[in-house]
Coordinates of C-alpha atoms and ligand atoms in Angstrom, one line a residue:
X9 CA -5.8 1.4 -0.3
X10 CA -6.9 4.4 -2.3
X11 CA -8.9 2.8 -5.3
X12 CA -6.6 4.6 -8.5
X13 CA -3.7 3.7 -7.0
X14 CA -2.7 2.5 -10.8
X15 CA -4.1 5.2 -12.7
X16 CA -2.4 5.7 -15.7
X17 CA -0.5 2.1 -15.4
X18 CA 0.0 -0.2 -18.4
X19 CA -0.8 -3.9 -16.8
X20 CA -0.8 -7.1 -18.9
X21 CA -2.4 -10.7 -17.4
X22 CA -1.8 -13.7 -19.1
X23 CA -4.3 -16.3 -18.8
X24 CA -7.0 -13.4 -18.2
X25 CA -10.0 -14.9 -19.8
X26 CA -10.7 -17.0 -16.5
X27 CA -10.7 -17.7 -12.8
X28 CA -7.5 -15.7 -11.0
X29 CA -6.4 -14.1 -14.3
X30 CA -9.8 -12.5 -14.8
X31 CA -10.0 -11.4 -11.4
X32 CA -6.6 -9.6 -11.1
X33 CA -7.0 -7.8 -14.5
X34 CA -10.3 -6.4 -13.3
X35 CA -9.4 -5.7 -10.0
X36 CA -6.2 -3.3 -11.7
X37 CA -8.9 -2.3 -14.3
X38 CA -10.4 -0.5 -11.5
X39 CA -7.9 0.7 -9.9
X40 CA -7.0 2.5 -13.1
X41 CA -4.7 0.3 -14.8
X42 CA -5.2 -0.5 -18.8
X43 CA -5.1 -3.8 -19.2
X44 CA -4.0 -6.2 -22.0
X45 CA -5.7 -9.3 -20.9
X46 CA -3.7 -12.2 -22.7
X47 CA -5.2 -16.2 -23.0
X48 CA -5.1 -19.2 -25.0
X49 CA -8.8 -18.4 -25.4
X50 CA -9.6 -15.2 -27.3
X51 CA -13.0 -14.9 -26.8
X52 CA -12.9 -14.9 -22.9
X53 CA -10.1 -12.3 -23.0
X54 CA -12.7 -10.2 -25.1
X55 CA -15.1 -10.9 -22.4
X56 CA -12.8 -10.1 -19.6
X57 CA -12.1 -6.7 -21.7
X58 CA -15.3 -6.0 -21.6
X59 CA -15.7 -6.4 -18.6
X60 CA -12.6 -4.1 -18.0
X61 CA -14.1 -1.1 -19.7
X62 CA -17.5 -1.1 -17.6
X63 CA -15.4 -0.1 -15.4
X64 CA -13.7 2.7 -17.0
X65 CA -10.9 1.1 -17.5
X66 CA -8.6 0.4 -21.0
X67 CA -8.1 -2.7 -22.0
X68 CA -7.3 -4.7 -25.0
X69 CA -7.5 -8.7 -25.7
X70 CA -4.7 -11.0 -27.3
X71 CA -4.6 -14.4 -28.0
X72 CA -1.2 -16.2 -27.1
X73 CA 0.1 -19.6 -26.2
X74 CA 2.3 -18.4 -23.3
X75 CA 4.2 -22.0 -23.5
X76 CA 4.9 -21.2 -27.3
X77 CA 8.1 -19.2 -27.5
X78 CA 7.6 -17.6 -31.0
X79 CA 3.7 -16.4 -30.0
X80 CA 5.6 -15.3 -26.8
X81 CA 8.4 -13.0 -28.6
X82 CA 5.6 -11.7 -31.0
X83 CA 3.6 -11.0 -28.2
X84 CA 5.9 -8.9 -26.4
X85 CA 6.5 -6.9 -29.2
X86 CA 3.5 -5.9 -30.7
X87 CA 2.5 -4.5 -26.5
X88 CA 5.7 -2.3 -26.7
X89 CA 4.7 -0.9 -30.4
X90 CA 0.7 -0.8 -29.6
X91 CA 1.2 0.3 -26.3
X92 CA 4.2 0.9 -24.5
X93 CA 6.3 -1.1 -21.9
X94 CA 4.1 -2.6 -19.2
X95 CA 4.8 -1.3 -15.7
X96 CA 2.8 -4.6 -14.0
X97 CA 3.1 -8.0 -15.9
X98 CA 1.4 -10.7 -14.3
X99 CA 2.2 -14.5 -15.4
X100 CA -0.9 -16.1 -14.2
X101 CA -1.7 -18.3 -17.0
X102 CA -1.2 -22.0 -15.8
X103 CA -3.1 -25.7 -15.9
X104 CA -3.1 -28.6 -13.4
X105 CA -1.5 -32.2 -14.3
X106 CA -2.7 -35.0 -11.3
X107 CA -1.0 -38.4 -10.8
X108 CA 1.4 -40.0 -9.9
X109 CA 4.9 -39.4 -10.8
X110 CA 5.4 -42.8 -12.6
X111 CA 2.0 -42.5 -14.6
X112 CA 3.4 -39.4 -15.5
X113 CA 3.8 -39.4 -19.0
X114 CA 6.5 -37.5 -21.0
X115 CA 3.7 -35.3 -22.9
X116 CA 2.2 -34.7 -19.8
X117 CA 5.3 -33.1 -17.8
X118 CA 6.3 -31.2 -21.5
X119 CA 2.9 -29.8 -21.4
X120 CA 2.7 -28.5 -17.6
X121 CA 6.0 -27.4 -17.6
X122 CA 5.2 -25.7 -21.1
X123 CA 2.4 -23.8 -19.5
X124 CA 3.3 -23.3 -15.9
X125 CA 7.8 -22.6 -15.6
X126 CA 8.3 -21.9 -19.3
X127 CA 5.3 -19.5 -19.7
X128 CA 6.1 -17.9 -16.8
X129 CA 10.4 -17.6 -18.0
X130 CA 8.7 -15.9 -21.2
X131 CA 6.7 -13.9 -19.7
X132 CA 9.9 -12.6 -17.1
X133 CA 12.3 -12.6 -20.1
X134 CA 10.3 -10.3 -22.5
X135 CA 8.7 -8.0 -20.4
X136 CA 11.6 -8.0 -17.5
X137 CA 14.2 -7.3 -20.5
X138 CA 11.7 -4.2 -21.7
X139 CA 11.5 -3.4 -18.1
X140 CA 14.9 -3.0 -17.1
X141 CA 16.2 -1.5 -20.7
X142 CA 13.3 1.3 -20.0
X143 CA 14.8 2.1 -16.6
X144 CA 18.0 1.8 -17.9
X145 CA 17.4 4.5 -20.3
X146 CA 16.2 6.8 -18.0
X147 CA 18.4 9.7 -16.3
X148 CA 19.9 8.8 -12.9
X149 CA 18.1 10.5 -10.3
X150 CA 19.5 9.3 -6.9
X151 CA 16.9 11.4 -4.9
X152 CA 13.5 10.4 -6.4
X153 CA 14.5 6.8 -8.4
X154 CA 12.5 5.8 -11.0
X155 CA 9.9 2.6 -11.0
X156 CA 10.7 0.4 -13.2
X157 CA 7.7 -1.8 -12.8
X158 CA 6.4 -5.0 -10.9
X159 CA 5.8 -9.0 -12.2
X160 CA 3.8 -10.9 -10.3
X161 CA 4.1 -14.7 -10.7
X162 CA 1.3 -16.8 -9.8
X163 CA 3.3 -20.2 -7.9
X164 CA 0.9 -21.9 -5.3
X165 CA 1.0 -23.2 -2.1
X166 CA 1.8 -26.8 -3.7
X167 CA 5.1 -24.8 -4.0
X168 CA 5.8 -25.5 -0.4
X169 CA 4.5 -28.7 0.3
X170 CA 5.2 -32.2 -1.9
X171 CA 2.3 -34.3 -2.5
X172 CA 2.6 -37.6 -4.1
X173 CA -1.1 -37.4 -5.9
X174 CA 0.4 -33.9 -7.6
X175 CA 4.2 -34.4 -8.5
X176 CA 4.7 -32.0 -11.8
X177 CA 2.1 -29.7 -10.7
X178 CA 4.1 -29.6 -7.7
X179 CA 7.5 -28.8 -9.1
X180 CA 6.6 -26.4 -11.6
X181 CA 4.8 -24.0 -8.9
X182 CA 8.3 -24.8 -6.6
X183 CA 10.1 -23.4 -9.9
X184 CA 8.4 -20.6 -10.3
X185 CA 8.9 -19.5 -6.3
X186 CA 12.2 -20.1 -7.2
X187 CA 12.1 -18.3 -10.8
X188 CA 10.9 -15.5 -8.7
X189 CA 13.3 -15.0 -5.6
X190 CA 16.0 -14.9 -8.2
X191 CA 14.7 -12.6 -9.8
X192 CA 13.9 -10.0 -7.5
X193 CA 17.6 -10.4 -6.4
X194 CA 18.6 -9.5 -10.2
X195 CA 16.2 -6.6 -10.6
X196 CA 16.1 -4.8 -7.2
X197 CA 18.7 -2.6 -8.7
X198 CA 16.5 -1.6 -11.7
X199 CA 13.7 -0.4 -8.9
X200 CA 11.5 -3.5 -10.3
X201 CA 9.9 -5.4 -8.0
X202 CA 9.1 -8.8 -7.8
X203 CA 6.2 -11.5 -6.5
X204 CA 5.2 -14.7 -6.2
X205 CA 1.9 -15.3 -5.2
X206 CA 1.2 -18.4 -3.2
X207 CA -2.6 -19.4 -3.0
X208 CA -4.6 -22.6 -1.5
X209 CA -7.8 -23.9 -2.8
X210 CA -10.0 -21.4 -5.4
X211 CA -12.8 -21.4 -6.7
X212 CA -12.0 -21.1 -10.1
X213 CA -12.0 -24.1 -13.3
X214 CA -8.8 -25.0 -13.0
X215 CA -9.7 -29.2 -11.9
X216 CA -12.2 -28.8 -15.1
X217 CA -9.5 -27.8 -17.2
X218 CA -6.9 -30.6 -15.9
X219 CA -5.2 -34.2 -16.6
X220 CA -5.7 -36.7 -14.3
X221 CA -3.1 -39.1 -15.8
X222 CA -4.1 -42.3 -13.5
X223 CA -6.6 -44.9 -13.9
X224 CA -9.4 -45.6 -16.6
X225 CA -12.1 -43.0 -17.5
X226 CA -14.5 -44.0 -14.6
X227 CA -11.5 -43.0 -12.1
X228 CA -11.0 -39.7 -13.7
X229 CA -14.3 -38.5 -13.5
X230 CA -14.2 -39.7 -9.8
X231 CA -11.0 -38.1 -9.3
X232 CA -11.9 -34.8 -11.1
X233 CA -15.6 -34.4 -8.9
X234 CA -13.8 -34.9 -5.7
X235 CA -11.5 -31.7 -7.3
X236 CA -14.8 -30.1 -7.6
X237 CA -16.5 -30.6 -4.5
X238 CA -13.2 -30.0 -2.8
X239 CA -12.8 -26.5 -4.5
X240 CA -16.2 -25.9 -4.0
X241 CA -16.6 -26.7 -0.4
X242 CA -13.2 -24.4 0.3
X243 CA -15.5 -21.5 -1.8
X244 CA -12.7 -18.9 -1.6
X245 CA -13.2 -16.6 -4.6
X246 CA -10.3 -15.7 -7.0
X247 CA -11.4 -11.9 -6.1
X248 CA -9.3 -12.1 -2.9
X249 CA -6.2 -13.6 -4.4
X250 CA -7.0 -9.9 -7.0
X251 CA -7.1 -8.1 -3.9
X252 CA -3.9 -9.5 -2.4
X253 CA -1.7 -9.1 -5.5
X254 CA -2.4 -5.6 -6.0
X255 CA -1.3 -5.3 -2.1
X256 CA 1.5 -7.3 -3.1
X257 CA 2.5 -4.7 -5.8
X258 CA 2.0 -1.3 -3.6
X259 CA 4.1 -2.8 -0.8
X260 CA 6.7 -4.7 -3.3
X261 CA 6.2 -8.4 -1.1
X262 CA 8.8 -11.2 -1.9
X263 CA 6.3 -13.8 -1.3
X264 CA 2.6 -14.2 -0.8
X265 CA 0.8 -16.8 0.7
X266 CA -2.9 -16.9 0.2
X267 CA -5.9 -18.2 2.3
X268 CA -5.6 -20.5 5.4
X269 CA -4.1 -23.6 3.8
X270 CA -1.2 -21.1 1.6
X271 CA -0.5 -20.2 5.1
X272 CA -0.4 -23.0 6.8
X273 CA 1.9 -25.0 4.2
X274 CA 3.9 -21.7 4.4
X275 CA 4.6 -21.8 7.8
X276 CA 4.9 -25.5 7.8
X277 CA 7.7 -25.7 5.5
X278 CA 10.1 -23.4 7.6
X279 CA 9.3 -25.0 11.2
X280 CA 8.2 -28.3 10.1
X281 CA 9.3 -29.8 7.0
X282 CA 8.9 -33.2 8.3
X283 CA 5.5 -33.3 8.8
X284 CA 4.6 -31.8 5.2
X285 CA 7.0 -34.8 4.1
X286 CA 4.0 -37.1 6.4
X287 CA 1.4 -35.4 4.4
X288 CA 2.8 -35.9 1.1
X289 CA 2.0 -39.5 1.1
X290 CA -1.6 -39.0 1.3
X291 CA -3.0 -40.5 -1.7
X292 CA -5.5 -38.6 -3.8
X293 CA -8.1 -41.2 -3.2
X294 CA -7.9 -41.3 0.7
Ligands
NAD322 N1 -7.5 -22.5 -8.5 C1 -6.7 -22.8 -7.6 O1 -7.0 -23.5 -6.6 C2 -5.2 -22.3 -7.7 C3 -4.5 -22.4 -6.5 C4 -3.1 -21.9 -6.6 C5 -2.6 -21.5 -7.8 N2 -3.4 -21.4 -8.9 C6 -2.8 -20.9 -10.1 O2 -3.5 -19.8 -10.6 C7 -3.3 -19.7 -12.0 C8 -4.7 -19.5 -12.6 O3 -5.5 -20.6 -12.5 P1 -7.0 -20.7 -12.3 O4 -7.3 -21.4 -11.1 O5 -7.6 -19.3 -12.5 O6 -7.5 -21.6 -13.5 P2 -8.5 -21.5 -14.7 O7 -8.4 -22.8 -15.4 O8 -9.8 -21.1 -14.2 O9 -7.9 -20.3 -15.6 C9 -6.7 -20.5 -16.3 C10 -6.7 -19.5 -17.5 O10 -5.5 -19.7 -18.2 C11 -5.7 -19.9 -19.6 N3 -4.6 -20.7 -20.1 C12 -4.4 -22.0 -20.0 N4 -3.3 -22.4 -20.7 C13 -2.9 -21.3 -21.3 C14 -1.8 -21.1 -22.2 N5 -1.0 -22.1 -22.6 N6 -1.6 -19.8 -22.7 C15 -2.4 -18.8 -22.3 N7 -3.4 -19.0 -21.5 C16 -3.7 -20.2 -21.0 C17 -7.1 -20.6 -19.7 O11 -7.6 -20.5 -20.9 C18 -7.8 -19.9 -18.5 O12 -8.5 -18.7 -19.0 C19 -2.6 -20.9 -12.4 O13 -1.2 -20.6 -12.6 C20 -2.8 -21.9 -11.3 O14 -1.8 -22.9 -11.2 C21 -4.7 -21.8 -8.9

């Protein structure tokens, strides 16, 4: 895979300033793409900027809220007049809720699904619509078509498999695989491609940064240093899920599974959905 392979590309990552976001907007960063590296958290987008730009690569840092609809709209908009219209958007941004489904509290599933379906409907609406209109306003040319650019959604293997212990987590990665087929059904005509990236266990903050919504304190701190150790232990770095979405965009792939478990659960789910239906009613706590 030659190494500018994006040169000259406009890429924005939301949720950039950590973990999978950081690692796919460097990994386009050098392979020539400008980023706009997009988080809740401003200063680690600066830092993931900076980053960028050792290695030669454009890149500017926005704060946004991607579950806030108005920060969304804004954000879209000042891109297209700062920038242009991106030709790879990647809706990586997204935050973990664990517990049951009955100690699941309205807040919680309004927060997750917030974050991880309508962050990621944003991010498709805006940049899809700027996507599609750019295309549209292109000449016809039936011999060399014209790109009209890639999204990436990041789902997650939970998005083929249930699991009592992970219920909203659970359904919003199964929406966004679904989010995403339809999509790429819609937008094939328009010569835009698009993803959903599956991935297992990394080794990134994302049990840090949950809700455990069981139990008293003492259980969530048990809870949420099993996470850890379990991530740990797995140790695959967010770097290859980088590597894998930008193979994802050169070959235009429906859907990618990532690591052995994303795999696994993959396969599982078409030749063995009973089984994953056994598994689900493992309890977090063993
Ligand atoms: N780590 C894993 O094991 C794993 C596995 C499969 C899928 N994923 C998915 O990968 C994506 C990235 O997660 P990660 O593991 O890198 O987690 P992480 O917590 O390390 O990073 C998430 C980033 O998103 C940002 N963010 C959170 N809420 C936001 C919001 N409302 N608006 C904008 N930015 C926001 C955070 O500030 C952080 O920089 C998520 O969608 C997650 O569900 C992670």
């Amino acid at each position: 895979m030659p190494l500018a392979h994006f040169d000259g590309a406009l890429a924005v990552v939301t949720g950039a300033g950590n973990g999978i976001g950081r690692a796919i907007a460097l990994r386009l960063a050098e392979s020539g793409a400008s980023v706009v590296a997009a988080d809740i958290d401003l200063p680690a987008a600066e830092r993931t900027v900076t980053l960028a730009k050792t290695l030669g690569a454009g890149g500017t840092a926005y704060q946004v809220d991607v579950a806030d609809r108005a920060a969304m709209e804004t954000f879209a908009a000042e891109v297209k007049e700062a920038h242009r219209v991106p030709d790879i958007v990647v809706n990586n941004a997204g935050i973990a809720v664990a517990g049951s489904f009955l100690d699941t509290g309205v807040e919680d599933w309004e927060n997750i699904l917030g974050v991880n379906l309508w962050g990621v409907i944003h991010g498709c609406r805006l940049f899809g619509g700027q996507m599609r209109d750019r295309v549209n306003a292109l000449p016809n040319k039936p011999d060399k078509p014209n790109f009209g650019g890639h999204i990436v959604n990041i789902a997650s293997a939970a998005a083929f498999s249930p699991w009592r212990a992970m219920p909203a987590y659970c359904t919003t990665k199964a929406a966004v695989l679904m989010l995403s087929e339809c999509l790429r059904a819609e937008l094939a005509g328009s010569r835009i491609g698009v993803t959903a990236v599956c991935p297992g266990f990394v080794s990134t903050d994302l049990v840090d940064h949950g809700t455990f919504v069981e139990g008293d304190d003492a259980t969530t701190e048990r809870l949420r240093t099993r996470g850890q150790k379990a991530i740990k232990l797995r140790n695959y770095p967010p770097e290859k899920v980088a590597e894998r979405v930008v193979h994802a965009i050169i070959k235009n792939k429906p859907v990618v599974p990532v690591n052995f478990e994303g795999h696994l659960l993959h396969t599982l789910s078409r030749v063995s959905p009973a089984s994953l239906r056994l598994l689900a009613r493992i309890p977090a706590r063993g």
